[in-house]
mmCIF file of C-alpha atoms in Angstrom:
data_model
loop_
_atom_site.group_PDB
_atom_site.id
_atom_site.type_symbol
_atom_site.label_atom_id
_atom_site.label_comp_id
_atom_site.label_asym_id
_atom_site.label_seq_id
_atom_site.Cartn_x
_atom_site.Cartn_y
_atom_site.Cartn_z
ATOM 1 C CA MET X 117 87.903 82.641 93.969
ATOM 2 C CA THR X 118 89.837 85.668 92.699
ATOM 3 C CA LEU X 119 90.437 88.745 94.830
ATOM 4 C CA TYR X 120 87.986 90.666 92.629
ATOM 5 C CA GLU X 121 85.298 88.043 93.288
ATOM 6 C CA LEU X 122 85.994 88.192 97.040
ATOM 7 C CA VAL X 123 85.663 91.984 96.993
ATOM 8 C CA CYS X 124 82.373 91.785 95.089
ATOM 9 C CA LYS X 125 80.967 89.279 97.595
ATOM 10 C CA SER X 126 82.238 91.177 100.645
ATOM 11 C CA ARG X 127 79.248 93.395 101.390
ATOM 12 C CA SER X 128 77.972 94.969 104.623
ATOM 13 C CA TYR X 129 75.541 92.215 105.523
ATOM 14 C CA ARG X 130 72.755 93.074 107.945
ATOM 15 C CA GLY X 131 70.958 89.725 107.876
ATOM 16 C CA TYR X 132 72.381 86.335 108.930
ATOM 17 C CA ASP X 133 71.403 82.686 109.210
ATOM 18 C CA GLU X 134 71.299 82.223 112.982
ATOM 19 C CA SER X 135 71.483 78.430 112.643
ATOM 20 C CA ARG X 136 75.133 78.785 111.531
ATOM 21 C CA GLN X 137 77.060 79.434 114.719
ATOM 22 C CA LEU X 138 80.675 80.471 114.327
ATOM 23 C CA THR X 139 83.316 78.922 116.562
ATOM 24 C CA ARG X 140 86.154 80.461 118.511
ATOM 25 C CA GLU X 141 88.576 78.644 116.206
ATOM 26 C CA GLU X 142 87.016 80.239 113.107
ATOM 27 C CA LEU X 143 87.313 83.691 114.666
ATOM 28 C CA LEU X 144 90.939 83.021 115.588
ATOM 29 C CA GLU X 145 91.634 82.141 111.927
ATOM 30 C CA LEU X 146 90.269 85.541 110.902
ATOM 31 C CA ILE X 147 92.288 87.281 113.630
ATOM 32 C CA GLU X 148 95.404 85.434 112.436
ATOM 33 C CA CYS X 149 94.907 87.051 109.004
ATOM 34 C CA ALA X 150 94.583 90.449 110.710
ATOM 35 C CA ARG X 151 97.719 89.818 112.795
ATOM 36 C CA LEU X 152 99.803 89.564 109.643
ATOM 37 C CA CYS X 153 98.584 92.862 108.150
ATOM 38 C CA PRO X 154 100.808 95.925 107.817
ATOM 39 C CA SER X 155 100.804 98.339 110.743
ATOM 40 C CA SER X 156 101.861 101.984 110.896
ATOM 41 C CA VAL X 157 105.541 102.093 111.914
ATOM 42 C CA ASN X 158 104.977 98.404 112.794
ATOM 43 C CA ARG X 159 103.759 99.349 116.299
ATOM 44 C CA GLN X 160 100.903 96.801 116.149
ATOM 45 C CA PRO X 161 98.735 98.412 118.851
ATOM 46 C CA LEU X 162 95.530 96.632 117.820
ATOM 47 C CA LYS X 163 94.060 93.823 119.914
ATOM 48 C CA PHE X 164 91.051 91.677 119.085
ATOM 49 C CA TYR X 165 88.218 90.434 121.283
ATOM 50 C CA PRO X 166 86.346 87.460 119.760
ATOM 51 C CA VAL X 167 82.690 86.903 120.703
ATOM 52 C CA TRP X 168 81.082 83.619 119.631
ATOM 53 C CA GLU X 169 78.861 82.548 122.535
ATOM 54 C CA HIS X 170 75.199 83.340 121.833
ATOM 55 C CA GLU X 171 74.392 85.252 125.033
ATOM 56 C CA GLN X 172 77.376 87.572 124.789
ATOM 57 C CA ALA X 173 76.828 88.060 121.050
ATOM 58 C CA GLU X 174 73.277 89.265 121.772
ATOM 59 C CA ARG X 175 74.569 91.694 124.433
ATOM 60 C CA VAL X 176 77.189 93.079 122.008
ATOM 61 C CA LEU X 177 74.522 93.416 119.315
ATOM 62 C CA ALA X 178 72.369 95.446 121.727
ATOM 63 C CA LEU X 179 75.237 97.954 122.089
ATOM 64 C CA THR X 180 75.462 98.604 118.342
ATOM 65 C CA ARG X 181 73.394 100.742 115.982
ATOM 66 C CA TRP X 182 72.979 99.555 112.393
ATOM 67 C CA ALA X 183 72.100 101.080 109.016
ATOM 68 C CA ARG X 184 71.890 104.731 109.988
ATOM 69 C CA ALA X 185 70.769 105.557 106.436
ATOM 70 C CA LEU X 186 67.624 103.435 106.961
ATOM 71 C CA PRO X 187 66.195 104.857 110.207
ATOM 72 C CA GLU X 188 62.729 103.452 109.493
ATOM 73 C CA LEU X 189 64.075 99.877 109.745
ATOM 74 C CA THR X 190 65.320 97.834 112.663
ATOM 75 C CA LEU X 191 68.317 95.928 111.373
ATOM 76 C CA PRO X 192 69.271 93.220 111.700
ATOM 77 C CA HIS X 193 65.709 91.885 111.635
ATOM 78 C CA PRO X 194 64.673 89.572 114.498
ATOM 79 C CA GLY X 195 65.860 86.061 113.698
ATOM 80 C CA LYS X 196 68.623 87.402 111.406
ATOM 81 C CA HIS X 197 71.262 88.398 113.990
ATOM 82 C CA PRO X 198 74.993 87.880 113.473
ATOM 83 C CA THR X 199 76.288 84.887 115.417
ATOM 84 C CA ALA X 200 79.722 86.306 116.218
ATOM 85 C CA PHE X 201 81.690 89.510 116.553
ATOM 86 C CA ILE X 202 85.299 90.602 116.631
ATOM 87 C CA ILE X 203 85.835 93.863 118.486
ATOM 88 C CA ILE X 204 88.962 95.676 117.329
ATOM 89 C CA CYS X 205 90.593 97.578 120.188
ATOM 90 C CA GLN X 206 93.704 99.669 120.577
ATOM 91 C CA ASP X 207 96.131 99.056 123.403
ATOM 92 C CA GLN X 208 96.779 102.628 124.535
ATOM 93 C CA GLU X 209 99.872 101.541 126.457
ATOM 94 C CA ILE X 210 101.483 100.708 123.117
ATOM 95 C CA ASP X 211 100.374 104.068 121.695
ATOM 96 C CA PRO X 212 97.776 106.467 123.144
ATOM 97 C CA SER X 213 96.959 108.158 119.800
ATOM 98 C CA LEU X 214 93.583 106.784 118.738
ATOM 99 C CA THR X 215 93.673 108.604 115.397
ATOM 100 C CA ARG X 216 97.117 107.505 114.214
ATOM 101 C CA TYR X 217 96.076 103.887 113.627
ATOM 102 C CA GLN X 218 92.648 104.368 112.043
ATOM 103 C CA LYS X 219 94.002 103.184 108.703
ATOM 104 C CA ASP X 220 95.307 100.045 110.416
ATOM 105 C CA VAL X 221 91.800 99.390 111.758
ATOM 106 C CA GLY X 222 90.383 99.554 108.234
ATOM 107 C CA ILE X 223 93.105 97.317 106.844
ATOM 108 C CA VAL X 224 92.622 94.569 109.439
ATOM 109 C CA ALA X 225 88.815 94.754 109.306
ATOM 110 C CA GLN X 226 88.718 94.441 105.510
ATOM 111 C CA THR X 227 91.257 91.618 105.610
ATOM 112 C CA MET X 228 89.135 89.685 108.124
ATOM 113 C CA LEU X 229 85.995 90.251 106.058
ATOM 114 C CA LEU X 230 87.669 89.029 102.865
ATOM 115 C CA ALA X 231 88.888 85.943 104.728
ATOM 116 C CA ALA X 232 85.334 85.423 106.013
ATOM 117 C CA VAL X 233 83.913 85.574 102.461
ATOM 118 C CA GLU X 234 86.453 82.973 101.369
ATOM 119 C CA LYS X 235 84.931 80.678 104.042
ATOM 120 C CA GLY X 236 81.351 81.288 102.879
ATOM 121 C CA LEU X 237 80.713 83.811 105.652
ATOM 122 C CA GLY X 238 80.195 87.558 105.691
ATOM 123 C CA GLY X 239 80.114 90.516 108.006
ATOM 124 C CA CYS X 240 79.586 94.177 108.616
ATOM 125 C CA MET X 241 81.872 96.847 110.066
ATOM 126 C CA ILE X 242 80.062 98.811 112.767
ATOM 127 C CA GLY X 243 81.476 102.065 114.057
ATOM 128 C CA ASN X 244 78.188 103.270 115.527
ATOM 129 C CA PHE X 245 78.506 102.260 119.195
ATOM 130 C CA ASP X 246 79.574 103.829 122.479
ATOM 131 C CA PRO X 247 83.041 102.606 123.543
ATOM 132 C CA ALA X 248 82.494 102.833 127.328
ATOM 133 C CA PRO X 249 79.532 100.413 127.521
ATOM 134 C CA MET X 250 81.317 98.096 125.059
ATOM 135 C CA ARG X 251 84.455 98.116 127.211
ATOM 136 C CA ALA X 252 82.307 97.333 130.264
ATOM 137 C CA GLU X 253 80.483 94.477 128.497
ATOM 138 C CA LEU X 254 83.782 92.917 127.476
ATOM 139 C CA GLY X 255 85.361 93.488 130.899
ATOM 140 C CA LEU X 256 88.293 95.310 129.347
ATOM 141 C CA ASP X 257 90.876 97.334 131.227
ATOM 142 C CA ALA X 258 90.769 101.087 130.514
ATOM 143 C CA ARG X 259 93.947 100.768 128.439
ATOM 144 C CA TYR X 260 91.941 99.031 125.665
ATOM 145 C CA ALA X 261 89.856 101.361 123.508
ATOM 146 C CA PRO X 262 87.166 99.629 121.394
ATOM 147 C CA LEU X 263 87.436 101.191 117.918
ATOM 148 C CA LEU X 264 85.366 99.024 115.580
ATOM 149 C CA VAL X 265 82.930 96.133 115.876
ATOM 150 C CA VAL X 266 82.959 93.526 113.119
ATOM 151 C CA ALA X 267 79.757 91.475 112.989
ATOM 152 C CA LEU X 268 80.092 88.016 111.442
ATOM 153 C CA GLY X 269 77.935 85.124 110.348
ATOM 154 C CA LYS X 270 76.533 83.303 107.354
ATOM 155 C CA PRO X 271 74.798 85.947 105.208
ATOM 156 C CA ASP X 272 71.054 85.512 104.775
ATOM 157 C CA GLU X 273 70.001 88.440 102.621
ATOM 158 C CA THR X 274 70.351 89.643 99.057
ATOM 159 C CA ILE X 275 72.593 92.610 98.312
ATOM 160 C CA VAL X 276 72.728 94.049 94.808
ATOM 161 C CA LEU X 277 75.396 96.443 93.562
ATOM 162 C CA THR X 278 73.946 99.061 91.225
ATOM 163 C CA GLU X 279 75.274 102.093 89.376
ATOM 164 C CA VAL X 280 74.802 105.543 90.886
ATOM 165 C CA GLY X 281 71.849 107.083 89.071
ATOM 166 C CA PRO X 282 71.761 110.428 87.239
ATOM 167 C CA GLU X 283 70.751 112.215 90.466
ATOM 168 C CA GLY X 284 74.114 111.186 91.973
ATOM 169 C CA SER X 285 72.821 109.609 95.196
ATOM 170 C CA THR X 286 74.988 106.950 96.812
ATOM 171 C CA ASP X 287 72.396 106.215 99.523
ATOM 172 C CA TYR X 288 71.741 102.505 99.918
ATOM 173 C CA TYR X 289 68.117 101.395 100.070
ATOM 174 C CA ARG X 290 65.815 98.369 100.327
ATOM 175 C CA ASP X 291 62.902 97.416 98.132
ATOM 176 C CA ALA X 292 59.531 95.922 99.186
ATOM 177 C CA ASP X 293 61.117 92.429 99.140
ATOM 178 C CA ASP X 294 63.869 93.561 101.568
ATOM 179 C CA VAL X 295 66.556 93.349 98.861
ATOM 180 C CA HIS X 296 69.390 95.714 99.774
ATOM 181 C CA TYR X 297 70.736 97.935 96.935
ATOM 182 C CA VAL X 298 74.143 99.609 97.085
ATOM 183 C CA PRO X 299 74.825 102.255 94.405
ATOM 184 C CA LYS X 300 78.472 102.412 93.316
ATOM 185 C CA ARG X 301 80.123 105.158 91.302
ATOM 186 C CA SER X 302 81.417 104.060 87.896
ATOM 187 C CA LEU X 303 85.111 103.570 87.268
ATOM 188 C CA GLU X 304 85.052 106.604 84.944
ATOM 189 C CA ASP X 305 83.610 108.764 87.730
ATOM 190 C CA ILE X 306 86.403 108.006 90.196
ATOM 191 C CA ILE X 307 89.440 108.330 87.929
ATOM 192 C CA LEU X 308 91.112 111.745 88.102
#
């Protein structure tokens, strides 16, 4: 699969096949890809907390809020929960600036998601959560700041990329069959 194909298949999935449980070893393979990513001034302050056991995955899920642009829906739907998570944290003893490494967070998260797609998996980056309850759930020392939750599993939903319409809206939406549509700007519209 080419990088372009991986990028096209790497969507923000909000529905998963719960019968496909991920293992600790699979999550460690994704974290290994993240470990090798570039880091600002090579400080490498990010740490990763893998969650693969069902009970803890359900507790982490309960601390997240999904699909803010679709407030009328509860996503993921019951029976379509992710089966694993990787919580990206920053070790504030390495560097206390939580804004300096935001680009690193995006780089490692996207790298893990592309590696997941290569394995027939998928995920969703979730920034909509409260760090304090997440830290408590994970039993983390105060030095570790949870910055991003990456949900993972075998995708079980249809996502369609579409062109942004003449009205210019980039809002994603779902149709009556629960197909998820993601409008993307054209190449011509983003070139300066």
